[in-house]
PDB file of C-alpha atoms in Angstrom:
ATOM      1  CA  MET A1136     108.315 117.355  35.853  1.00 42.00           C
ATOM      2  CA  GLU A1137     108.914 113.694  35.245  1.00 48.00           C
ATOM      3  CA  ASN A1138     107.374 110.711  36.998  1.00 60.00           C
ATOM      4  CA  LYS A1139     109.344 109.551  40.046  1.00 76.00           C
ATOM      5  CA  ARG A1140     110.154 105.894  40.546  1.00 72.00           C
ATOM      6  CA  LYS A1141     111.693 104.139  43.505  1.00 80.00           C
ATOM      7  CA  ILE A1142     114.411 101.562  43.174  1.00 77.00           C
ATOM      8  CA  TYR A1143     114.817  99.290  46.165  1.00 75.00           C
ATOM      9  CA  TYR A1144     118.093  97.693  46.996  1.00 75.00           C
ATOM     10  CA  GLU A1145     119.365  95.330  49.629  1.00 76.00           C
ATOM     11  CA  ARG A1146     122.488  96.446  51.441  1.00 71.00           C
ATOM     12  CA  GLY A1147     125.279  93.959  51.831  1.00 73.00           C
ATOM     13  CA  THR A1148     124.663  91.922  48.681  1.00 85.00           C
ATOM     14  CA  GLU A1149     127.836  90.666  47.043  1.00 89.00           C
ATOM     15  CA  GLU A1150     126.960  92.218  43.675  1.00 90.00           C
ATOM     16  CA  LEU A1151     126.353  95.658  45.196  1.00 89.00           C
ATOM     17  CA  ARG A1152     129.506  95.392  47.299  1.00 90.00           C
ATOM     18  CA  LEU A1153     131.634  94.614  44.224  1.00 93.00           C
ATOM     19  CA  LYS A1154     130.119  97.499  42.242  1.00 94.00           C
ATOM     20  CA  ASN A1155     130.776  99.825  45.177  1.00 95.00           C
ATOM     21  CA  ILE A1156     134.389  98.651  45.482  1.00 96.00           C
ATOM     22  CA  ARG A1157     134.932  99.239  41.738  1.00 98.00           C
ATOM     23  CA  ALA A1158     133.640 102.797  42.082  1.00 98.00           C
ATOM     24  CA  HIS A1159     135.658 103.495  45.225  1.00 98.00           C
ATOM     25  CA  LYS A1160     138.866 102.337  43.538  1.00 98.00           C
ATOM     26  CA  LEU A1161     138.253 104.663  40.603  1.00 98.00           C
ATOM     27  CA  VAL A1162     137.316 107.542  42.934  1.00 98.00           C
ATOM     28  CA  GLN A1163     140.482 106.965  44.967  1.00 98.00           C
ATOM     29  CA  LYS A1164     142.544 106.950  41.776  1.00 98.00           C
ATOM     30  CA  PHE A1165     140.837 110.180  40.628  1.00 98.00           C
ATOM     31  CA  ASN A1166     141.327 111.951  43.958  1.00 98.00           C
ATOM     32  CA  ASN A1167     145.006 110.951  44.035  1.00 98.00           C
ATOM     33  CA  CYS A1168     145.766 112.219  40.516  1.00 97.00           C
ATOM     34  CA  PRO A1169     148.209 115.098  40.292  1.00 96.00           C
ATOM     35  CA  ILE A1170     146.258 118.370  40.128  1.00 92.00           C
ATOM     36  CA  GLU A1171     147.624 119.245  36.671  1.00 94.00           C
ATOM     37  CA  ASP A1172     146.966 115.792  35.123  1.00 96.00           C
ATOM     38  CA  PHE A1173     143.682 116.746  33.441  1.00 95.00           C
ATOM     39  CA  GLU A1174     143.946 113.986  30.845  1.00 96.00           C
ATOM     40  CA  SER A1175     144.138 111.172  33.427  1.00 97.00           C
ATOM     41  CA  LYS A1176     141.359 112.713  35.515  1.00 97.00           C
ATOM     42  CA  GLU A1177     139.037 112.949  32.502  1.00 97.00           C
ATOM     43  CA  LYS A1178     139.850 109.346  31.516  1.00 98.00           C
ATOM     44  CA  ILE A1179     138.942 108.104  35.007  1.00 98.00           C
ATOM     45  CA  ILE A1180     135.672 110.083  35.028  1.00 98.00           C
ATOM     46  CA  ASN A1181     134.776 108.605  31.625  1.00 98.00           C
ATOM     47  CA  GLU A1182     135.386 105.121  33.036  1.00 98.00           C
ATOM     48  CA  LEU A1183     133.499 105.820  36.276  1.00 98.00           C
ATOM     49  CA  PHE A1184     130.391 107.677  35.036  1.00 98.00           C
ATOM     50  CA  GLY A1185     127.617 106.246  32.881  1.00 98.00           C
ATOM     51  CA  SER A1186     128.103 109.033  30.340  1.00 98.00           C
ATOM     52  CA  VAL A1187     130.139 112.222  30.157  1.00 98.00           C
ATOM     53  CA  GLY A1188     129.869 115.176  27.771  1.00 98.00           C
ATOM     54  CA  MET A1189     132.693 117.383  26.561  1.00 98.00           C
ATOM     55  CA  ASN A1190     134.956 119.291  28.995  1.00 97.00           C
ATOM     56  CA  PRO A1191     134.079 117.814  32.404  1.00 97.00           C
ATOM     57  CA  SER A1192     135.831 119.387  35.371  1.00 97.00           C
ATOM     58  CA  ILE A1193     135.647 117.911  38.862  1.00 98.00           C
ATOM     59  CA  GLU A1194     137.743 119.140  41.754  1.00 97.00           C
ATOM     60  CA  HIS A1195     139.441 116.724  44.164  1.00 94.00           C
ATOM     61  CA  ASN A1196     137.767 114.915  47.048  1.00 98.00           C
ATOM     62  CA  PHE A1197     134.889 113.712  44.867  1.00 98.00           C
ATOM     63  CA  HIS A1198     132.801 110.735  46.105  1.00 98.00           C
ATOM     64  CA  CYS A1199     130.023 108.518  44.739  1.00 98.00           C
ATOM     65  CA  ASP A1200     128.383 105.127  45.371  1.00 96.00           C
ATOM     66  CA  LEU A1201     128.493 103.378  41.989  1.00 97.00           C
ATOM     67  CA  GLY A1202     129.461 105.977  39.395  1.00 98.00           C
ATOM     68  CA  TYR A1203     127.756 104.340  36.417  1.00 98.00           C
ATOM     69  CA  ASN A1204     124.405 105.912  37.373  1.00 98.00           C
ATOM     70  CA  ILE A1205     125.860 109.416  36.908  1.00 98.00           C
ATOM     71  CA  ARG A1206     125.264 111.048  33.516  1.00 98.00           C
ATOM     72  CA  VAL A1207     126.608 114.544  32.894  1.00 98.00           C
ATOM     73  CA  GLY A1208     126.387 116.801  29.855  1.00 98.00           C
ATOM     74  CA  ASP A1209     128.900 119.141  28.269  1.00 98.00           C
ATOM     75  CA  ASN A1210     130.891 121.621  30.383  1.00 98.00           C
ATOM     76  CA  PHE A1211     130.011 119.996  33.709  1.00 98.00           C
ATOM     77  CA  TYR A1212     131.787 121.454  36.739  1.00 98.00           C
ATOM     78  CA  ALA A1213     131.759 120.123  40.322  1.00 98.00           C
ATOM     79  CA  GLY A1214     133.606 121.924  43.115  1.00 98.00           C
ATOM     80  CA  TYR A1215     135.615 120.439  45.973  1.00 98.00           C
ATOM     81  CA  ASN A1216     134.047 117.745  48.181  1.00 98.00           C
ATOM     82  CA  CYS A1217     131.165 116.895  45.857  1.00 98.00           C
ATOM     83  CA  THR A1218     129.264 113.759  46.913  1.00 98.00           C
ATOM     84  CA  ILE A1219     126.800 112.016  44.610  1.00 98.00           C
ATOM     85  CA  LEU A1220     124.993 109.033  46.126  1.00 97.00           C
ATOM     86  CA  ASP A1221     123.972 107.398  42.860  1.00 97.00           C
ATOM     87  CA  MET A1222     122.070 104.291  43.865  1.00 95.00           C
ATOM     88  CA  ALA A1223     119.585 105.590  41.253  1.00 96.00           C
ATOM     89  CA  GLU A1224     120.359 107.635  38.166  1.00 97.00           C
ATOM     90  CA  VAL A1225     121.619 111.192  38.511  1.00 98.00           C
ATOM     91  CA  ARG A1226     121.221 113.023  35.216  1.00 98.00           C
ATOM     92  CA  ILE A1227     122.832 116.464  34.898  1.00 98.00           C
ATOM     93  CA  GLY A1228     122.457 118.586  31.750  1.00 98.00           C
ATOM     94  CA  ASP A1229     124.857 120.790  29.839  1.00 98.00           C
ATOM     95  CA  ASN A1230     126.689 123.803  31.303  1.00 98.00           C
ATOM     96  CA  CYS A1231     125.930 122.962  34.948  1.00 98.00           C
ATOM     97  CA  MET A1232     128.008 124.205  37.843  1.00 98.00           C
ATOM     98  CA  ILE A1233     128.015 122.618  41.288  1.00 98.00           C
ATOM     99  CA  GLY A1234     129.701 124.549  44.107  1.00 98.00           C
ATOM    100  CA  PRO A1235     131.904 123.069  46.849  1.00 98.00           C
ATOM    101  CA  ASN A1236     130.544 120.735  49.542  1.00 98.00           C
ATOM    102  CA  VAL A1237     127.385 119.828  47.610  1.00 98.00           C
ATOM    103  CA  GLY A1238     125.562 116.514  48.095  1.00 98.00           C
ATOM    104  CA  LEU A1239     123.164 114.899  45.635  1.00 98.00           C
ATOM    105  CA  TYR A1240     121.478 112.015  47.421  1.00 98.00           C
ATOM    106  CA  THR A1241     119.286 109.523  45.543  1.00 97.00           C
ATOM    107  CA  ALA A1242     119.407 107.060  48.444  1.00 93.00           C
ATOM    108  CA  GLY A1243     117.326 106.805  51.590  1.00 90.00           C
ATOM    109  CA  HIS A1244     116.071 104.319  54.166  1.00 87.00           C
ATOM    110  CA  SER A1245     112.782 103.387  55.771  1.00 83.00           C
ATOM    111  CA  ILE A1246     111.426 105.492  58.608  1.00 86.00           C
ATOM    112  CA  GLU A1247     110.575 102.221  60.380  1.00 87.00           C
ATOM    113  CA  PRO A1248     113.465 101.319  62.698  1.00 89.00           C
ATOM    114  CA  LYS A1249     113.198  97.521  62.261  1.00 89.00           C
ATOM    115  CA  ASP A1250     115.701  96.404  59.610  1.00 83.00           C
ATOM    116  CA  ARG A1251     116.332  99.993  58.476  1.00 82.00           C
ATOM    117  CA  ASN A1252     120.004  99.188  57.991  1.00 83.00           C
ATOM    118  CA  LYS A1253     119.375  96.142  55.751  1.00 81.00           C
ATOM    119  CA  SER A1254     117.818  97.815  52.731  1.00 81.00           C
ATOM    120  CA  GLY A1255     117.093 101.164  51.190  1.00 87.00           C
ATOM    121  CA  TYR A1256     115.467 102.941  48.331  1.00 92.00           C
ATOM    122  CA  ALA A1257     116.722 105.277  45.667  1.00 94.00           C
ATOM    123  CA  ILE A1258     114.873 107.793  43.516  1.00 96.00           C
ATOM    124  CA  PRO A1259     116.529 109.434  40.473  1.00 97.00           C
ATOM    125  CA  ILE A1260     117.605 113.079  40.457  1.00 98.00           C
ATOM    126  CA  THR A1261     117.386 115.144  37.268  1.00 98.00           C
ATOM    127  CA  ILE A1262     119.111 118.485  36.809  1.00 98.00           C
ATOM    128  CA  GLY A1263     118.444 120.448  33.610  1.00 98.00           C
ATOM    129  CA  ASN A1264     120.749 122.557  31.469  1.00 98.00           C
ATOM    130  CA  ASP A1265     122.497 125.735  32.641  1.00 98.00           C
ATOM    131  CA  VAL A1266     121.840 125.105  36.350  1.00 99.00           C
ATOM    132  CA  TRP A1267     124.019 126.605  39.083  1.00 98.00           C
ATOM    133  CA  ILE A1268     123.996 124.905  42.488  1.00 99.00           C
ATOM    134  CA  GLY A1269     125.742 127.012  45.127  1.00 98.00           C
ATOM    135  CA  GLY A1270     128.097 125.697  47.779  1.00 98.00           C
ATOM    136  CA  SER A1271     126.947 123.470  50.644  1.00 98.00           C
ATOM    137  CA  CYS A1272     123.595 122.572  49.076  1.00 98.00           C
ATOM    138  CA  VAL A1273     121.781 119.262  49.511  1.00 98.00           C
ATOM    139  CA  ILE A1274     119.579 117.826  46.763  1.00 98.00           C
ATOM    140  CA  LEU A1275     117.278 115.071  48.074  1.00 98.00           C
ATOM    141  CA  PRO A1276     116.015 111.901  46.303  1.00 97.00           C
ATOM    142  CA  GLY A1277     113.554 112.320  43.464  1.00 97.00           C
ATOM    143  CA  ILE A1278     114.200 116.002  42.814  1.00 98.00           C
ATOM    144  CA  THR A1279     114.024 117.565  39.361  1.00 98.00           C
ATOM    145  CA  ILE A1280     115.660 120.954  38.858  1.00 98.00           C
ATOM    146  CA  GLY A1281     114.554 122.754  35.691  1.00 98.00           C
ATOM    147  CA  ASP A1282     116.749 124.493  33.124  1.00 98.00           C
ATOM    148  CA  ASN A1283     118.462 127.802  33.943  1.00 98.00           C
ATOM    149  CA  SER A1284     117.712 127.595  37.670  1.00 98.00           C
ATOM    150  CA  ILE A1285     119.913 128.715  40.554  1.00 98.00           C
ATOM    151  CA  ILE A1286     120.043 126.981  43.936  1.00 98.00           C
ATOM    152  CA  ALA A1287     121.437 129.473  46.465  1.00 98.00           C
ATOM    153  CA  ALA A1288     124.313 128.397  48.703  1.00 98.00           C
ATOM    154  CA  GLY A1289     123.331 126.371  51.753  1.00 98.00           C
ATOM    155  CA  SER A1290     119.914 125.357  50.421  1.00 98.00           C
ATOM    156  CA  VAL A1291     118.237 122.005  51.045  1.00 98.00           C
ATOM    157  CA  VAL A1292     116.082 121.109  48.046  1.00 98.00           C
ATOM    158  CA  THR A1293     113.132 118.995  49.181  1.00 98.00           C
ATOM    159  CA  ARG A1294     110.797 119.524  46.203  1.00 97.00           C
ATOM    160  CA  ASP A1295     111.114 120.101  42.469  1.00 98.00           C
ATOM    161  CA  VAL A1296     112.411 123.418  41.148  1.00 98.00           C
ATOM    162  CA  HIS A1297     110.760 124.803  38.012  1.00 98.00           C
ATOM    163  CA  SER A1298     112.857 126.126  35.147  1.00 98.00           C
ATOM    164  CA  ASN A1299     114.119 129.705  35.384  1.00 98.00           C
ATOM    165  CA  SER A1300     113.808 129.856  39.185  1.00 98.00           C
ATOM    166  CA  ILE A1301     116.060 131.009  41.985  1.00 98.00           C
ATOM    167  CA  VAL A1302     115.488 129.094  45.224  1.00 98.00           C
ATOM    168  CA  ALA A1303     117.070 129.400  48.662  1.00 98.00           C
ATOM    169  CA  GLY A1304     116.726 128.160  52.212  1.00 98.00           C
ATOM    170  CA  ASN A1305     115.976 125.041  54.228  1.00 98.00           C
ATOM    171  CA  PRO A1306     113.698 123.841  52.842  1.00 98.00           C
ATOM    172  CA  ALA A1307     114.421 125.709  49.621  1.00 98.00           C
ATOM    173  CA  SER A1308     111.640 127.984  48.385  1.00 98.00           C
ATOM    174  CA  ILE A1309     111.323 130.279  45.381  1.00 97.00           C
ATOM    175  CA  LEU A1310     112.977 133.692  45.741  1.00 96.00           C
ATOM    176  CA  LYS A1311     112.209 134.827  42.223  1.00 96.00           C
ATOM    177  CA  ASN A1312     111.799 133.764  38.623  1.00 96.00           C
ATOM    178  CA  ILE A1313     114.499 134.588  36.110  1.00 92.00           C
TER     179      ILE A1313
END
């Protein structure tokens, strides 16, 4: 598993606000595209994300913070209501499927109440190739999910998942190896 690094950011800065507005405009445009307009949807995703492989497919009601920190491989699929808080990089490999109502959250805040709302941290998320994340899962900051793994529906992933594993629960734990 790779080394984790924290990125600190200050909420409310003009630069961050403008980057967030750019992303939200593109997300709004994407979510308002006609369902059958695959060409326009793919063009918007290519503009929004940092990098996109071949054949991306994202259902409507997608949301993200900045967009440019999201990197997806070939044949990426995200179901309805996918939320990716990409204050740090989110790297997703080839042939990955994300079920409906899934959240990938790189961002967090201090446990100290004083000034909690003024800044935050972000830790990258890495998802390998051929991963299937079931519906209503939450992937927390700093998580690495290895190749070929399955995250069962409703799981909350609080620690790294080794390749060829099936995990489930809150917090997610290994059910079996593939």
